[in-house]
PDB file of C-alpha atoms in Angstrom:
ATOM      1  CA  UNK G   4      -5.269 -41.684  20.906  1.00 70.00           C
ATOM      2  CA  UNK G   5      -7.475 -42.398  23.900  1.00 73.00           C
ATOM      3  CA  UNK G   6      -9.340 -39.106  23.390  1.00 75.00           C
ATOM      4  CA  UNK G   7      -9.935 -39.918  19.719  1.00 72.00           C
ATOM      5  CA  UNK G   8     -11.254 -43.363  20.651  1.00 71.00           C
ATOM      6  CA  UNK G   9     -13.534 -41.882  23.318  1.00 73.00           C
ATOM      7  CA  UNK G  10     -14.853 -39.297  20.832  1.00 74.00           C
ATOM      8  CA  UNK G  11     -15.536 -42.011  18.260  1.00 71.00           C
ATOM      9  CA  UNK G  12     -17.451 -44.124  20.762  1.00 70.00           C
ATOM     10  CA  UNK G  13     -19.500 -41.140  21.915  1.00 70.00           C
ATOM     11  CA  UNK G  14     -20.310 -40.237  18.328  1.00 67.00           C
ATOM     12  CA  UNK G  15     -21.337 -43.819  17.577  1.00 62.00           C
ATOM     13  CA  UNK G  16     -23.977 -43.552  20.290  1.00 60.00           C
ATOM     14  CA  UNK G  17     -25.575 -40.451  18.766  1.00 56.00           C
ATOM     15  CA  UNK G  18     -28.924 -40.689  17.031  1.00 47.00           C
ATOM     16  CA  UNK G  19     -29.244 -41.198  13.268  1.00 47.00           C
ATOM     17  CA  UNK G  20     -30.170 -37.539  12.702  1.00 46.00           C
ATOM     18  CA  UNK G  21     -26.969 -36.259  14.297  1.00 55.00           C
ATOM     19  CA  UNK G  22     -24.539 -38.402  12.334  1.00 60.00           C
ATOM     20  CA  UNK G  23     -23.808 -35.903   9.586  1.00 79.00           C
ATOM     21  CA  UNK G  24     -22.349 -37.303   6.361  1.00 87.00           C
ATOM     22  CA  UNK G  25     -20.802 -40.434   7.877  1.00 88.00           C
ATOM     23  CA  UNK G  26     -23.860 -42.605   7.313  1.00 86.00           C
ATOM     24  CA  UNK G  27     -23.964 -41.618   3.628  1.00 89.00           C
ATOM     25  CA  UNK G  28     -20.374 -42.644   2.867  1.00 91.00           C
ATOM     26  CA  UNK G  29     -19.275 -46.146   1.925  1.00 92.00           C
ATOM     27  CA  UNK G  30     -16.148 -47.681   3.395  1.00 93.00           C
ATOM     28  CA  UNK G  31     -14.347 -47.000   0.089  1.00 94.00           C
ATOM     29  CA  UNK G  32     -15.252 -43.309   0.342  1.00 95.00           C
ATOM     30  CA  UNK G  33     -14.139 -43.192   3.958  1.00 96.00           C
ATOM     31  CA  UNK G  34     -10.825 -44.849   3.082  1.00 96.00           C
ATOM     32  CA  UNK G  35     -10.297 -42.276   0.302  1.00 97.00           C
ATOM     33  CA  UNK G  36     -11.032 -39.479   2.793  1.00 97.00           C
ATOM     34  CA  UNK G  37      -8.558 -41.060   5.219  1.00 97.00           C
ATOM     35  CA  UNK G  38      -5.917 -41.188   2.488  1.00 97.00           C
ATOM     36  CA  UNK G  39      -6.388 -37.444   1.887  1.00 98.00           C
ATOM     37  CA  UNK G  40      -6.180 -36.648   5.596  1.00 97.00           C
ATOM     38  CA  UNK G  41      -3.046 -38.732   6.028  1.00 97.00           C
ATOM     39  CA  UNK G  42      -1.436 -37.090   2.999  1.00 98.00           C
ATOM     40  CA  UNK G  43      -2.227 -33.715   4.577  1.00 98.00           C
ATOM     41  CA  UNK G  44      -0.608 -34.935   7.799  1.00 98.00           C
ATOM     42  CA  UNK G  45       2.514 -36.143   5.967  1.00 98.00           C
ATOM     43  CA  UNK G  46       2.871 -32.861   4.073  1.00 98.00           C
ATOM     44  CA  UNK G  47       2.554 -30.779   7.253  1.00 98.00           C
ATOM     45  CA  UNK G  48       4.940 -33.052   9.150  1.00 98.00           C
ATOM     46  CA  UNK G  49       7.535 -32.834   6.365  1.00 98.00           C
ATOM     47  CA  UNK G  50       7.175 -29.051   6.237  1.00 97.00           C
ATOM     48  CA  UNK G  51       7.481 -28.712  10.009  1.00 97.00           C
ATOM     49  CA  UNK G  52      10.603 -30.877  10.077  1.00 97.00           C
ATOM     50  CA  UNK G  53      12.303 -28.848   7.306  1.00 97.00           C
ATOM     51  CA  UNK G  54      13.951 -26.208   9.481  1.00 96.00           C
ATOM     52  CA  UNK G  55      15.907 -24.641   6.609  1.00 96.00           C
ATOM     53  CA  UNK G  56      12.776 -24.001   4.545  1.00 95.00           C
ATOM     54  CA  UNK G  57      10.894 -22.557   7.503  1.00 94.00           C
ATOM     55  CA  UNK G  58      13.847 -20.272   8.346  1.00 93.00           C
ATOM     56  CA  UNK G  59      14.100 -19.093   4.724  1.00 92.00           C
ATOM     57  CA  UNK G  60      10.389 -18.239   4.655  1.00 92.00           C
ATOM     58  CA  UNK G  61      10.648 -16.408   7.963  1.00 92.00           C
ATOM     59  CA  UNK G  62      13.668 -14.383   6.817  1.00 90.00           C
ATOM     60  CA  UNK G  63      11.910 -13.567   3.538  1.00 90.00           C
ATOM     61  CA  UNK G  64       9.260 -11.750   5.535  1.00 87.00           C
ATOM     62  CA  UNK G  65       6.646 -14.409   6.119  1.00 84.00           C
ATOM     63  CA  UNK G  66       4.163 -12.982   8.631  1.00 78.00           C
ATOM     64  CA  UNK G  67       4.571 -13.758  12.290  1.00 80.00           C
ATOM     65  CA  UNK G  68       7.028 -13.438  15.144  1.00 83.00           C
ATOM     66  CA  UNK G  69       8.226 -17.006  14.783  1.00 86.00           C
ATOM     67  CA  UNK G  70       9.012 -19.403  11.965  1.00 91.00           C
ATOM     68  CA  UNK G  71       5.993 -20.517   9.962  1.00 93.00           C
ATOM     69  CA  UNK G  72       4.635 -23.940  10.781  1.00 94.00           C
ATOM     70  CA  UNK G  73       1.753 -26.221   9.954  1.00 96.00           C
ATOM     71  CA  UNK G  74       1.339 -27.626  13.441  1.00 96.00           C
ATOM     72  CA  UNK G  75      -2.441 -27.267  13.497  1.00 97.00           C
ATOM     73  CA  UNK G  76      -2.738 -29.030  10.133  1.00 97.00           C
ATOM     74  CA  UNK G  77      -0.385 -31.782  11.275  1.00 97.00           C
ATOM     75  CA  UNK G  78      -2.240 -32.523  14.497  1.00 97.00           C
ATOM     76  CA  UNK G  79      -5.806 -31.925  13.299  1.00 97.00           C
ATOM     77  CA  UNK G  80      -5.518 -34.157  10.244  1.00 97.00           C
ATOM     78  CA  UNK G  81      -4.157 -37.018  12.332  1.00 96.00           C
ATOM     79  CA  UNK G  82      -6.777 -36.566  15.058  1.00 96.00           C
ATOM     80  CA  UNK G  83      -9.580 -36.493  12.480  1.00 95.00           C
ATOM     81  CA  UNK G  84      -8.214 -39.647  10.841  1.00 96.00           C
ATOM     82  CA  UNK G  85      -8.166 -41.459  14.170  1.00 95.00           C
ATOM     83  CA  UNK G  86     -11.722 -40.360  14.994  1.00 94.00           C
ATOM     84  CA  UNK G  87     -12.953 -41.689  11.647  1.00 94.00           C
ATOM     85  CA  UNK G  88     -11.067 -44.969  12.027  1.00 95.00           C
ATOM     86  CA  UNK G  89     -12.369 -45.604  15.550  1.00 94.00           C
ATOM     87  CA  UNK G  90     -15.883 -44.782  14.414  1.00 94.00           C
ATOM     88  CA  UNK G  91     -15.535 -47.163  11.484  1.00 94.00           C
ATOM     89  CA  UNK G  92     -14.190 -49.851  13.793  1.00 93.00           C
ATOM     90  CA  UNK G  93     -17.194 -49.517  16.098  1.00 92.00           C
ATOM     91  CA  UNK G  94     -19.663 -49.595  13.161  1.00 92.00           C
ATOM     92  CA  UNK G  95     -21.129 -53.097  12.854  1.00 91.00           C
ATOM     93  CA  UNK G  96     -22.202 -52.369   9.264  1.00 92.00           C
ATOM     94  CA  UNK G  97     -18.518 -52.189   8.289  1.00 91.00           C
ATOM     95  CA  UNK G  98     -17.511 -55.576   9.701  1.00 90.00           C
ATOM     96  CA  UNK G  99     -16.233 -56.632   6.270  1.00 91.00           C
ATOM     97  CA  UNK G 100     -13.682 -53.797   6.427  1.00 92.00           C
ATOM     98  CA  UNK G 101     -12.522 -54.317  10.004  1.00 92.00           C
ATOM     99  CA  UNK G 102      -9.262 -55.979   8.968  1.00 94.00           C
ATOM    100  CA  UNK G 103      -8.376 -52.968   6.768  1.00 94.00           C
ATOM    101  CA  UNK G 104      -9.440 -50.602   9.546  1.00 94.00           C
ATOM    102  CA  UNK G 105      -7.278 -52.438  12.108  1.00 94.00           C
ATOM    103  CA  UNK G 106      -4.310 -52.295   9.755  1.00 94.00           C
ATOM    104  CA  UNK G 107      -4.708 -48.553   9.293  1.00 94.00           C
ATOM    105  CA  UNK G 108      -5.107 -47.997  13.024  1.00 92.00           C
ATOM    106  CA  UNK G 109      -1.913 -49.891  13.746  1.00 92.00           C
ATOM    107  CA  UNK G 110       0.010 -47.909  11.140  1.00 87.00           C
TER     108      UNK G 110
END
């Protein structure tokens, strides 16, 4: 969480030209993107915790030497969500949404 916060603060200090799409998205769009990322995280977490399903896929010939997993999806989606939330929280233009942002960060 500390690394995500540090990344968000570093990104907030970048120049306007290096901000990518963030500056073009409203808080509603960013919240919708966050919802998608968190749904991706939940799906991957549920899949990874379903040992029976992973074993069945592995025995059915799913590629790899170990059981299939969605670990990268689980961790990357959560990390990306945190980076966006910390960036939103440090954005003074989104002060009206800070209460919603805080709530999502605490969840």
